[in-house]
Coordinates of C-alpha atoms in Angstrom, one line a residue:
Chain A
X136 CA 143.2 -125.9 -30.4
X137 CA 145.9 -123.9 -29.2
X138 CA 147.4 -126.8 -27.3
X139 CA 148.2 -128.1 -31.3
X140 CA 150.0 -125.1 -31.8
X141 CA 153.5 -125.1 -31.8
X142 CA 155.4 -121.4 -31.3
X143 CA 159.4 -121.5 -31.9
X144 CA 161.5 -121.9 -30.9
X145 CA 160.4 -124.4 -29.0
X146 CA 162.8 -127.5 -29.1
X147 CA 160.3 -130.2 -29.7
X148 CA 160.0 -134.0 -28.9
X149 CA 157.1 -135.9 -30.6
X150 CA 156.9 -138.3 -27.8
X151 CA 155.7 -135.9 -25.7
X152 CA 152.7 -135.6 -28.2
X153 CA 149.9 -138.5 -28.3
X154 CA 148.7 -139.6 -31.4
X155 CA 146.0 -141.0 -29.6
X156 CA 144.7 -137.6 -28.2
X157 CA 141.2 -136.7 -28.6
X158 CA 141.2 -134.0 -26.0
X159 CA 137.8 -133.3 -24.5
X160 CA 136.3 -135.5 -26.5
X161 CA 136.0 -139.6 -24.5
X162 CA 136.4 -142.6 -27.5
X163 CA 133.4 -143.9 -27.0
X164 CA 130.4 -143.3 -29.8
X165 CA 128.8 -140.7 -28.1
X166 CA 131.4 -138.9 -28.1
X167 CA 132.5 -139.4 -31.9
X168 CA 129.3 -138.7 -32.7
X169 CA 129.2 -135.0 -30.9
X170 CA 132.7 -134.2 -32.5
X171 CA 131.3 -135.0 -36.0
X172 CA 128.2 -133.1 -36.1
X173 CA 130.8 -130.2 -34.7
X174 CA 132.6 -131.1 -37.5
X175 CA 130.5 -130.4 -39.9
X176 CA 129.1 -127.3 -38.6
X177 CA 132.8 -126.0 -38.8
X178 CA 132.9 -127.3 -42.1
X179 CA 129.8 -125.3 -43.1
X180 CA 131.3 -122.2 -41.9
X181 CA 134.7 -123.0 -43.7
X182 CA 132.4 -122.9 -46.9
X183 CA 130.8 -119.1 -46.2
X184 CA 134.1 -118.1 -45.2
X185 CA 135.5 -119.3 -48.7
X186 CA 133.1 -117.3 -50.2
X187 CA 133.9 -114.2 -48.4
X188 CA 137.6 -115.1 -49.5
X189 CA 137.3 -115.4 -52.9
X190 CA 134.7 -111.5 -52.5
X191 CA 137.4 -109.8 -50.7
X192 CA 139.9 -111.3 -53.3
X193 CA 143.0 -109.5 -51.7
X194 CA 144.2 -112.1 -49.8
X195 CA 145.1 -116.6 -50.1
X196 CA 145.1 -119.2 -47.7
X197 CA 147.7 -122.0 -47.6
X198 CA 147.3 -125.1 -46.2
X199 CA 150.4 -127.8 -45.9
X200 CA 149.1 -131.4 -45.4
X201 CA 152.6 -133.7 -44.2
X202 CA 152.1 -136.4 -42.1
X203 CA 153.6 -140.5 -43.0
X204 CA 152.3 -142.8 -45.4
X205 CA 148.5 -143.3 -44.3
X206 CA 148.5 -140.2 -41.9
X207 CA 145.3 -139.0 -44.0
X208 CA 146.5 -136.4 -46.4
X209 CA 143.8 -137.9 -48.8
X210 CA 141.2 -138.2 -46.6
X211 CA 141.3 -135.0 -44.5
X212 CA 141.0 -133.5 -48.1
X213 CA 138.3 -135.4 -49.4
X214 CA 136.7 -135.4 -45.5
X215 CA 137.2 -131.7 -44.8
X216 CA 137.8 -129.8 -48.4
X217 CA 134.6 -131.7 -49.6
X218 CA 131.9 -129.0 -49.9
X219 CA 134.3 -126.0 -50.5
X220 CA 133.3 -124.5 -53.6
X221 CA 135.8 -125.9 -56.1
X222 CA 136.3 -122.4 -58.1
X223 CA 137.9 -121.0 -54.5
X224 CA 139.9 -124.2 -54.2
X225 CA 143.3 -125.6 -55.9
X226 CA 144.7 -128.8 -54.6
X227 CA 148.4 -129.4 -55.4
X228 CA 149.4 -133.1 -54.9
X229 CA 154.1 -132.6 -55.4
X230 CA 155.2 -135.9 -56.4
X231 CA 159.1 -136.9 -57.2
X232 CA 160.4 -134.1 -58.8
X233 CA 160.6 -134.3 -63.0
X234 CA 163.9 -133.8 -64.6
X235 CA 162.7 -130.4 -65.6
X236 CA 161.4 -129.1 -62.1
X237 CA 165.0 -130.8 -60.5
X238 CA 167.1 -128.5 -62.7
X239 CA 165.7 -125.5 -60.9
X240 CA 166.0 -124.8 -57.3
X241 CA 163.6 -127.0 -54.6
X242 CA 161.2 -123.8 -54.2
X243 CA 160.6 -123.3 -57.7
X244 CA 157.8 -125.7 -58.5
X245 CA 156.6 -124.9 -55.2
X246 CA 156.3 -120.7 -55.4
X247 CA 154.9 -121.3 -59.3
X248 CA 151.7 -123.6 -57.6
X249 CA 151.2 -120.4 -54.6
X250 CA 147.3 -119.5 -54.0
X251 CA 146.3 -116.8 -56.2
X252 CA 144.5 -113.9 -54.3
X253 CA 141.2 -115.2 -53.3
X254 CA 142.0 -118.5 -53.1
X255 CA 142.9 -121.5 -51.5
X256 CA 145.5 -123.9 -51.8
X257 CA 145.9 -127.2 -50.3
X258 CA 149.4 -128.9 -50.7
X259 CA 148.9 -132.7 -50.0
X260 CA 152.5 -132.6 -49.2
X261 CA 155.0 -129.7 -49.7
X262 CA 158.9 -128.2 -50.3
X263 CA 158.6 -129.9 -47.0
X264 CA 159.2 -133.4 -48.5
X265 CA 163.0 -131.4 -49.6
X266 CA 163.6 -131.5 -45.9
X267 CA 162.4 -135.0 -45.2
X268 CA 162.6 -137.8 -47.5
X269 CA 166.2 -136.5 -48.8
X270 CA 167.1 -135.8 -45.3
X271 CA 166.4 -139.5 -44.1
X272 CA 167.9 -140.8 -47.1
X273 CA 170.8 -138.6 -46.6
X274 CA 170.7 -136.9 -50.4
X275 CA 171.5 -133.8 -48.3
X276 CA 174.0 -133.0 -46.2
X277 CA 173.2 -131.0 -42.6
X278 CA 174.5 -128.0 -43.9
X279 CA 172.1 -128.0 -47.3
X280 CA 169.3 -128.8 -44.4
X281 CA 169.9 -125.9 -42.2
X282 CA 170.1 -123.7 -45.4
X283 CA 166.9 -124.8 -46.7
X284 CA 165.1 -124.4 -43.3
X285 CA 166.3 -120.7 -43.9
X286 CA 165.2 -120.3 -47.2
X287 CA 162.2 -121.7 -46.8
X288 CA 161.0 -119.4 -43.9
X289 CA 162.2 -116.9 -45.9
X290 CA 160.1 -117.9 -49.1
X291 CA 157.6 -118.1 -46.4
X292 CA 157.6 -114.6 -45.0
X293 CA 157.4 -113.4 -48.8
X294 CA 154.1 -115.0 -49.2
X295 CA 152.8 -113.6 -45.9
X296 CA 153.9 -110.4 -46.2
X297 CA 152.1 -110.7 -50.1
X298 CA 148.8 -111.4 -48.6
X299 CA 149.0 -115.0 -47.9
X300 CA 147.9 -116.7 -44.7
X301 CA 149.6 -120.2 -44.0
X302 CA 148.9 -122.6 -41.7
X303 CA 151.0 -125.9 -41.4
X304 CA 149.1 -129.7 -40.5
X305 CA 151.8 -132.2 -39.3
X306 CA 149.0 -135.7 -39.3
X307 CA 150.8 -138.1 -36.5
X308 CA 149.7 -141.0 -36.4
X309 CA 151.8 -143.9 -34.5
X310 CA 153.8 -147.0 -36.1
X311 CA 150.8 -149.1 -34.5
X312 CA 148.2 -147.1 -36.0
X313 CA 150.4 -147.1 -39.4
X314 CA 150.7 -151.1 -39.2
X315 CA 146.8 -151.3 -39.1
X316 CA 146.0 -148.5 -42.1
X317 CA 148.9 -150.7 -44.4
X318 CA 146.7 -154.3 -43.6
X319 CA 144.0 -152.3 -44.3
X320 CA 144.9 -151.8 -47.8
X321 CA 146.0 -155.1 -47.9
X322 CA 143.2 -156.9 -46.7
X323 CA 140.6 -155.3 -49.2
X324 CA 141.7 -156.3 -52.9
X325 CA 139.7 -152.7 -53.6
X326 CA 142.1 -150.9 -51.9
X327 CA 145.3 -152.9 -53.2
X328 CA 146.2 -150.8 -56.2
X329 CA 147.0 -147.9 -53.4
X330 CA 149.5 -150.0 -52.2
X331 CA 152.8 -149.8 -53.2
X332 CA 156.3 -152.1 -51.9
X333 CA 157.9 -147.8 -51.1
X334 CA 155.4 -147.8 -48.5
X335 CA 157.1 -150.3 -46.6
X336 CA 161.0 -149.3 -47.1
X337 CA 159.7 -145.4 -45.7
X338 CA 158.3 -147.9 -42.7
X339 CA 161.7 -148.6 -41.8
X340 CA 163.1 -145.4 -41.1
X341 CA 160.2 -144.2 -38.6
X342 CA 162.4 -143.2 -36.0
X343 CA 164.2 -141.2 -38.5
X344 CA 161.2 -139.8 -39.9
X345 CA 160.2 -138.4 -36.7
X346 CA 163.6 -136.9 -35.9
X347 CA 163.2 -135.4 -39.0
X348 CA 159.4 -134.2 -38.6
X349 CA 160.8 -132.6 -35.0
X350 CA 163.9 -130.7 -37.0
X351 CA 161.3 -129.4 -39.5
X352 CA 158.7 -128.2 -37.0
X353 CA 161.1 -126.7 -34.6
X354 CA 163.0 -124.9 -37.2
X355 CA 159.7 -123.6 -39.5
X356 CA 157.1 -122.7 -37.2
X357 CA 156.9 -119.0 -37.3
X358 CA 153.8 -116.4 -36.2
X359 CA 152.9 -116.4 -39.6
X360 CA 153.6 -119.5 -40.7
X361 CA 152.4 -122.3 -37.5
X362 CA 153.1 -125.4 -37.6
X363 CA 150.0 -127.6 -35.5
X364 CA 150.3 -131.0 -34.7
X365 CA 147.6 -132.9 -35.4
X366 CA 147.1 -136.4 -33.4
X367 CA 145.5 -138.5 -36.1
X368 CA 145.3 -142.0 -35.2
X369 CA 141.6 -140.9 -34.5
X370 CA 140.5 -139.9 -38.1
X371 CA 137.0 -137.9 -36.4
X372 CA 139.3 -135.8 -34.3
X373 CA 141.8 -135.3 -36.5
X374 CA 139.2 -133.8 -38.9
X375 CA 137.4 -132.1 -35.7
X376 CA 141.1 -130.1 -35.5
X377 CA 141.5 -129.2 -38.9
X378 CA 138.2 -127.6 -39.1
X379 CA 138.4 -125.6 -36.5
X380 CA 141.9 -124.2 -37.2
X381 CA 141.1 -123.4 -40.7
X382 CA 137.8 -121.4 -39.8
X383 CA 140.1 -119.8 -36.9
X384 CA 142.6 -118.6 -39.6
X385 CA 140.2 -117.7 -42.1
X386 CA 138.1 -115.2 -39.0
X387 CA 141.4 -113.7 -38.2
X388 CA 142.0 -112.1 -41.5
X389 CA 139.1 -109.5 -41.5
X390 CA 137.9 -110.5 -44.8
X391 CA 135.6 -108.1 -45.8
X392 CA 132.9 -107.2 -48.9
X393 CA 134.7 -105.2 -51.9
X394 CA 133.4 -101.7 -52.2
X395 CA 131.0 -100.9 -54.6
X396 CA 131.9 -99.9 -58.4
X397 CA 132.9 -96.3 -57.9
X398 CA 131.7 -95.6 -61.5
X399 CA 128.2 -96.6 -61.2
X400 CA 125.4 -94.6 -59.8
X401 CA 123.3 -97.5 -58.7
X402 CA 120.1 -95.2 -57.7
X403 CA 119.3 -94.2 -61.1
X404 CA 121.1 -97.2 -63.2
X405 CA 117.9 -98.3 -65.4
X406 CA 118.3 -101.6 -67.2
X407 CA 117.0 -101.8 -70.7
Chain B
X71 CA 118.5 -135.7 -70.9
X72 CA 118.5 -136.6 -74.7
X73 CA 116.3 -133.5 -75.7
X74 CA 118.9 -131.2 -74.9
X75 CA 121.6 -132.7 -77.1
X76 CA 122.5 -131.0 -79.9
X77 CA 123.3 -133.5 -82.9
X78 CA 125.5 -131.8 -85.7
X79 CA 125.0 -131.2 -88.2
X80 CA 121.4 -129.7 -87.0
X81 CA 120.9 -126.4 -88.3
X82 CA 120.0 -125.1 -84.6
X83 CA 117.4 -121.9 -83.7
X84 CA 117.5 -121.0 -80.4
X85 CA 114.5 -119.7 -80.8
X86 CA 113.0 -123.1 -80.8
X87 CA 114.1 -123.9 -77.1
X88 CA 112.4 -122.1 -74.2
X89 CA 114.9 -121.1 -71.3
X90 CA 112.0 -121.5 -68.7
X91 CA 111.5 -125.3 -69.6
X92 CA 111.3 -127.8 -66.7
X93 CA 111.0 -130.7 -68.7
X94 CA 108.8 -133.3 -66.6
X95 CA 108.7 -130.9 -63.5
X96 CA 105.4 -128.6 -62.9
X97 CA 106.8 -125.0 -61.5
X98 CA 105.1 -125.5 -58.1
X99 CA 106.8 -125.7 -54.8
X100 CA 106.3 -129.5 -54.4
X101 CA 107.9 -130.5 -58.2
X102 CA 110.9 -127.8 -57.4
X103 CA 111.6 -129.8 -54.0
X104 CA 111.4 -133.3 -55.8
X105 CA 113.6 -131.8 -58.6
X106 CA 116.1 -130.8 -56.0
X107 CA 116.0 -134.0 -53.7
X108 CA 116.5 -135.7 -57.1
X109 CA 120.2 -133.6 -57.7
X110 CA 121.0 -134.4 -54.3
X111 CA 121.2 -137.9 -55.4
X112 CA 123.4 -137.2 -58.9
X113 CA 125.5 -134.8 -57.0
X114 CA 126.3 -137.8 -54.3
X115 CA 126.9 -140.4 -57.6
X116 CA 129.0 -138.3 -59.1
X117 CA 131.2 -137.8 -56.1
X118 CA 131.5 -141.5 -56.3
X119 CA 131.9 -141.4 -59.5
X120 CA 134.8 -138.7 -59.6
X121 CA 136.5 -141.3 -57.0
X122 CA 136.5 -143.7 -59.6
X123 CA 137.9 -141.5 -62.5
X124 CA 140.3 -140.3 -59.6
X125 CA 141.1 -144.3 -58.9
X126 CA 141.1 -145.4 -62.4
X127 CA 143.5 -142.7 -63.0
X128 CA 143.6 -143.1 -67.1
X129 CA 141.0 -141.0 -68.2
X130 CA 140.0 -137.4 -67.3
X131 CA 136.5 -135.2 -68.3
X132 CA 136.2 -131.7 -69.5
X133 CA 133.0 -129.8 -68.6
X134 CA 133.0 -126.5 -70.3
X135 CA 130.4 -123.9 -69.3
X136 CA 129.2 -120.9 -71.2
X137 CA 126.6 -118.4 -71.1
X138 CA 125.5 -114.9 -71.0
X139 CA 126.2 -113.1 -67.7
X140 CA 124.1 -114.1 -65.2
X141 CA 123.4 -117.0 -66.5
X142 CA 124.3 -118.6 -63.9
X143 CA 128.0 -120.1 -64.3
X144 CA 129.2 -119.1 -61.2
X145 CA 126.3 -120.6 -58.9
X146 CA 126.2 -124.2 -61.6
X147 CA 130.4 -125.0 -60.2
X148 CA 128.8 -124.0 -56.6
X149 CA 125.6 -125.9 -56.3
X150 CA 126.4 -129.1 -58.0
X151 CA 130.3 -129.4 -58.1
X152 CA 130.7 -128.5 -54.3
X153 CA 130.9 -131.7 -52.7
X154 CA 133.1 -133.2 -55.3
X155 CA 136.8 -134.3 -53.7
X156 CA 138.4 -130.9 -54.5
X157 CA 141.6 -133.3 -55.4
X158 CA 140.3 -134.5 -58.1
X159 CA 138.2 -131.5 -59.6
X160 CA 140.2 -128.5 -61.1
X161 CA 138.0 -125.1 -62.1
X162 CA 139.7 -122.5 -64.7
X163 CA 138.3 -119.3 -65.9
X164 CA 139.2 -117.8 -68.3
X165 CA 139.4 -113.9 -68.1
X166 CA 140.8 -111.6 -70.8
X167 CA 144.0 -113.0 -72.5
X168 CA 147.1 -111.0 -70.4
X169 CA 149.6 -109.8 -73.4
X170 CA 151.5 -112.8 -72.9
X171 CA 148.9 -115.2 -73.8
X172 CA 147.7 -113.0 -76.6
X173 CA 151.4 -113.4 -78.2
X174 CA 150.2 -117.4 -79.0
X175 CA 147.1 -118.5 -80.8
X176 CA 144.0 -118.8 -79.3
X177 CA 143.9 -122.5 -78.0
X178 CA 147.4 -121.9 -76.6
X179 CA 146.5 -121.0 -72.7
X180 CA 143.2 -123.8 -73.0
X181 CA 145.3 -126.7 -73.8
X182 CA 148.1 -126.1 -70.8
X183 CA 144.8 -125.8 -68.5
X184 CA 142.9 -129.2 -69.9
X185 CA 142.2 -131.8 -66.9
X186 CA 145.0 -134.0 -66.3
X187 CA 144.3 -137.8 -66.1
X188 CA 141.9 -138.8 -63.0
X189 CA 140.8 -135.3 -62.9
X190 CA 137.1 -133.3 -63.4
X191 CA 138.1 -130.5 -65.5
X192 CA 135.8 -127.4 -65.5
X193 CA 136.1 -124.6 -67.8
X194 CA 134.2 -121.6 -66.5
X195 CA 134.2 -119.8 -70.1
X196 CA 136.3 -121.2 -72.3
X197 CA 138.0 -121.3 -76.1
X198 CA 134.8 -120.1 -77.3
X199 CA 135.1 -116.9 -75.9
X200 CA 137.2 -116.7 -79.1
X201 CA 134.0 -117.3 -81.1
X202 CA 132.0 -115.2 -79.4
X203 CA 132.8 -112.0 -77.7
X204 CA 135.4 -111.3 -80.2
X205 CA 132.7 -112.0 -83.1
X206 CA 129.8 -110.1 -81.9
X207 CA 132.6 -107.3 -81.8
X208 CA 134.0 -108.0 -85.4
X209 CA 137.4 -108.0 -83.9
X210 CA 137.6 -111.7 -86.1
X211 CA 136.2 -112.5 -89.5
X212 CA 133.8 -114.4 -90.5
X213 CA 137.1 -116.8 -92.1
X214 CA 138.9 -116.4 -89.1
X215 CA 135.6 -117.7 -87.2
X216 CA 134.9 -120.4 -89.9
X217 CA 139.0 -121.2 -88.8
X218 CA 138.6 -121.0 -85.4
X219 CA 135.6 -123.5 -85.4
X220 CA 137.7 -126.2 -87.2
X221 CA 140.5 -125.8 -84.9
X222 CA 138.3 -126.6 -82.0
X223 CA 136.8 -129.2 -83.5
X224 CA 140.5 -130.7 -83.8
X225 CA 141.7 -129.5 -80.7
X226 CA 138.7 -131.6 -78.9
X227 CA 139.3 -134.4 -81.5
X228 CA 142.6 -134.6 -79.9
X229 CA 141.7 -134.2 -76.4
X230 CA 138.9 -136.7 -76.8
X231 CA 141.2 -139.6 -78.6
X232 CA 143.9 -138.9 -75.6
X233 CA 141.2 -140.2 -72.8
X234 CA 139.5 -137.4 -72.2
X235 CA 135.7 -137.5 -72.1
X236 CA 134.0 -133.7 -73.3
X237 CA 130.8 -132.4 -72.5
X238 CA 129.9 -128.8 -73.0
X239 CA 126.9 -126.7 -71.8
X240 CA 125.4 -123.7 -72.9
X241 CA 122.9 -122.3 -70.1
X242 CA 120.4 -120.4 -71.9
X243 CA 118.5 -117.7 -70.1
X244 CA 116.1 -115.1 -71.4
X245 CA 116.9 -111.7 -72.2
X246 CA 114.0 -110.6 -69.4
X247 CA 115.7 -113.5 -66.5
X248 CA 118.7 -111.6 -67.0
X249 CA 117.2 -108.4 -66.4
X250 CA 115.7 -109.8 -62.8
X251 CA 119.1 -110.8 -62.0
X252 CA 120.7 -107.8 -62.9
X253 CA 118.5 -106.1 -60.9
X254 CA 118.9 -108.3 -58.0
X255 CA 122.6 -107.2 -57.7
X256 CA 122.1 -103.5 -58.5
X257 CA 119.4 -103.9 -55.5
X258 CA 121.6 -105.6 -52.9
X259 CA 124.5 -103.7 -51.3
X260 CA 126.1 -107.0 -50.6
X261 CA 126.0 -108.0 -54.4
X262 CA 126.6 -104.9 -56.2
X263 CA 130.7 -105.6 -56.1
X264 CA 129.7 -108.2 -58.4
X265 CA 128.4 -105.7 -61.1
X266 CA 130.3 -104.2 -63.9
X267 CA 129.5 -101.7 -66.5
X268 CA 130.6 -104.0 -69.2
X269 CA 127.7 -106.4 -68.4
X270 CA 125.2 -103.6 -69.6
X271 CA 127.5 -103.1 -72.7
X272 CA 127.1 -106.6 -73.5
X273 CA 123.5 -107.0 -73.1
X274 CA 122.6 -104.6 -76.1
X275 CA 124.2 -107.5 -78.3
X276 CA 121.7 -109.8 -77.0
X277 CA 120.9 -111.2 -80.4
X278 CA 124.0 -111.2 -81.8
X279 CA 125.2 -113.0 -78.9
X280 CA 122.1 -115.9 -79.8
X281 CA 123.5 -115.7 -83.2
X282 CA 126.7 -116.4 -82.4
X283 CA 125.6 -118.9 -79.9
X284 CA 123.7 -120.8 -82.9
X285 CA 126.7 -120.9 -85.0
X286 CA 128.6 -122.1 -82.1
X287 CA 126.8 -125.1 -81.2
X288 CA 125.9 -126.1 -85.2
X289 CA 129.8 -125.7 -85.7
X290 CA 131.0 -127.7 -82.6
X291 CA 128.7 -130.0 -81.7
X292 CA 130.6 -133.8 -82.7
X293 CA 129.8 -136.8 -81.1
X294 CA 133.0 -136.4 -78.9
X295 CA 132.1 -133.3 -78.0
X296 CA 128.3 -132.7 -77.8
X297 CA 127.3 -129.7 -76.1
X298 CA 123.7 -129.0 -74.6
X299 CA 121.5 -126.2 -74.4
X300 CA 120.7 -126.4 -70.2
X301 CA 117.2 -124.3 -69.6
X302 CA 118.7 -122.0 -66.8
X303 CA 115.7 -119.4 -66.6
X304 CA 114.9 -122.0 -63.1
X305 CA 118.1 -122.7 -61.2
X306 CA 116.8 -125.7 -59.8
X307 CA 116.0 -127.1 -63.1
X308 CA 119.8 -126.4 -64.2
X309 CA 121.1 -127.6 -61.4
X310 CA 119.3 -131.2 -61.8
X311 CA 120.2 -131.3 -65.7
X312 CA 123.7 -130.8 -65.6
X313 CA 124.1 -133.6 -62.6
X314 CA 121.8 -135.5 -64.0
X315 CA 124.7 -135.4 -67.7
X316 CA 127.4 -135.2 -66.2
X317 CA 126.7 -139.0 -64.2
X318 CA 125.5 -140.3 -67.6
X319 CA 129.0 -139.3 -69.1
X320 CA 130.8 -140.4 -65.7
X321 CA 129.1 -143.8 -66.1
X322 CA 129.7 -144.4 -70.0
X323 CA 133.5 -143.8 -69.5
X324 CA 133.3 -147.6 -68.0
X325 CA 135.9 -146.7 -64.9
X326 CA 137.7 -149.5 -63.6
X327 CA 139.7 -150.0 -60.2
X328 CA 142.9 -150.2 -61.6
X329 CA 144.8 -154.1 -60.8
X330 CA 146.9 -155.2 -58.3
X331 CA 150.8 -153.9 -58.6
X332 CA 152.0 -157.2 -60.3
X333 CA 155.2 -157.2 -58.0
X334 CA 153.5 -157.7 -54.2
X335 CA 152.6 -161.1 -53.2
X336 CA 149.9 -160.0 -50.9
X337 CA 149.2 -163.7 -49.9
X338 CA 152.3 -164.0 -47.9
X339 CA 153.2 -160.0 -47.5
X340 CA 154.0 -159.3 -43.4
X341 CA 153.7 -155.8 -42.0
X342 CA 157.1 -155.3 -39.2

């Protein structure tokens, strides 16, 4: 797990990451197999852990999803976040920008959709996409870039220091593995309405993208805000990961039971 | 399912429903496992179901719940709507209006929080808190109820002829259940953070609250916007209702995989 981990400043090369890694774990079914029962035992455990969460109600959990076209934001949510009780959970998909939310700062819409205490919040993408997509497409200059790395560790910090724990999945996946998941879509006239001609432009900035992704990671990952890079070409470990990481995160912050009512004497309260 | 449809403009007495009703089911081990192995199944179809409203993207449902304390709001959003793709499924409750809310009228805070299209909207209490709490207190009049029922019924009106499918429950437990449960949390240490003066406060209303209840459900029940009175003395019973409705409404909305973006040729499209 903690080999996924990335501590800055580390100056970080993608390449030296395999989207292909499934770490202990062989590719063959038996294997699979093993790493999705584990799964779902970690899955299970995320679940009681929510509920001590949302009991101990002093404290949120953030969870950035970022990753290329067909990394498995969706999925990881629906694979992972399925079976959370969905009172302790808030998913925030950020699309283009309106023309309202681009007439405030890039943070705004962001800090507005925060976890409330007791909960958790799943951004299926982020103010990350401010440093990426603008970035490749050069709407920003360096400068802006290097300004908004600041301010968003900054913004960062503030939810942390609030109560907030945040944890950061960058879903890589290679250009192969992309190719396959896009004919995929293709291929089943069920899946076709997913697919959009965008997809393919983004395709042709990959090495971009990834310079980009390497920027962003380098420059974000703090101790209380980690980036973890997730090899996904192999959806069961990918899932496996995620798992495990949340229910590390959620362990480490000591939720605990609220006290009792101090204004009730519960040995003689009588109920009519 | 029917049975438990209100049809205005009945003239309703709670008195005529039983809150330990299981319907078919005998109260024996062997009937509560089939009942439970039976919501299993809904609570799988309406997970595929939710994927469709998700996919379909034009439509969006509203499930409001209400009910005495204890009656089991809480544990209905854990046991039947965990498992649903937290992306598409949004939960709200609605505490005490903060003075800023209380500076609009009452439907002001409830509309901003209705489901978005492609999402499961769940009101945990709900605009009838307006109708209910505040009317067992006389903090309304009886106009200002008579008002406030006729604005619902337009506000849903509205709702409904925008895409959005309604279906409201009312899970009716007995004034002794609720003592058992009360009980339950005053009697375990884990629970008792749970328990709150106020509940005991509110109990003493007990028929004013089934009053107000009546009126309620006579005054809001259209065929837009039916509500039902779930039996929720037996949780298991609840639980297999509520599934059981909510797929019937999931399946009546007709979903459709939305069509092919008109501006791909997929027959000749190449992946580089």
């Amino acid at each position: 797990m903690r080999k996924y981990q990335i501590k800055a400043p580390d100056v970080l090369l993608l390449s030296k990451f395999d989207p292909d890694d499934t770490g202990e774990f062989k590719k063959t079914p038996k294997d699979k197999d093993k790493a999705k029962t584990l799964a779902k035992e970690y899955i299970e455990k995320m679940d009681q852990l929510q509920e001590r969460l949302y009991a101990d109600g002093s404290r949120s959990l953030l969870i950035v999803l970022q990753g290329m076209d067909t990394s498995g934001k969706d999925s990881t949510i629906k694979n992972v976040m399925s079976g959370i009780n969905p009172q302790g959970c808030q998913v925030v998909t950020f699309k283009t920008p309106s023309d309202q939310e681009l007439k405030h700062d890039f943070l705004w819409r962001v800090h507005y959709k925060a976890p409330a205490k007791g909960q958790i919040g799943i951004f299926n993408r982020s103010h990350y996409e401010d440093v990426l997509i603008t970035r490749v497409h050069k709407k920003i200059s360096e400068k802006v870039t290097k300004q908004r790395f600041d301010q968003i560790n900054e913004f960062e910090e503030l939810l942390s220091e609030n109560g907030t724990a945040i944890v950061k999945f960058f879903l890589y996946i290679s250009k192969d593995e992309q190719k396959i998941r896009l004919e995929e879509r293709i291929n089943d006239p069920e899946k076709r309405w997913k697919f959009n001609a965008g997809d393919l432009e983004e395709r042709k900035f990959w090495q971009e993208y990834m310079k980009a992704f390497e920027d962003m990671i380098t420059s974000t990952s703090t101790e209380h805000s980690p980036w973890f890079i997730i090899p996904s070409n192999r959806k069961w470990y990918r899932n496996l990961l995620i798992a495990q990481i949340v229910v590390n995160v959620l362990e480490n912050m000591k939720l605990k039971t609220p006290p009792e009512p101090p204004d009730i004497d519960f040995a003689t309260l009588k109920i009519e």
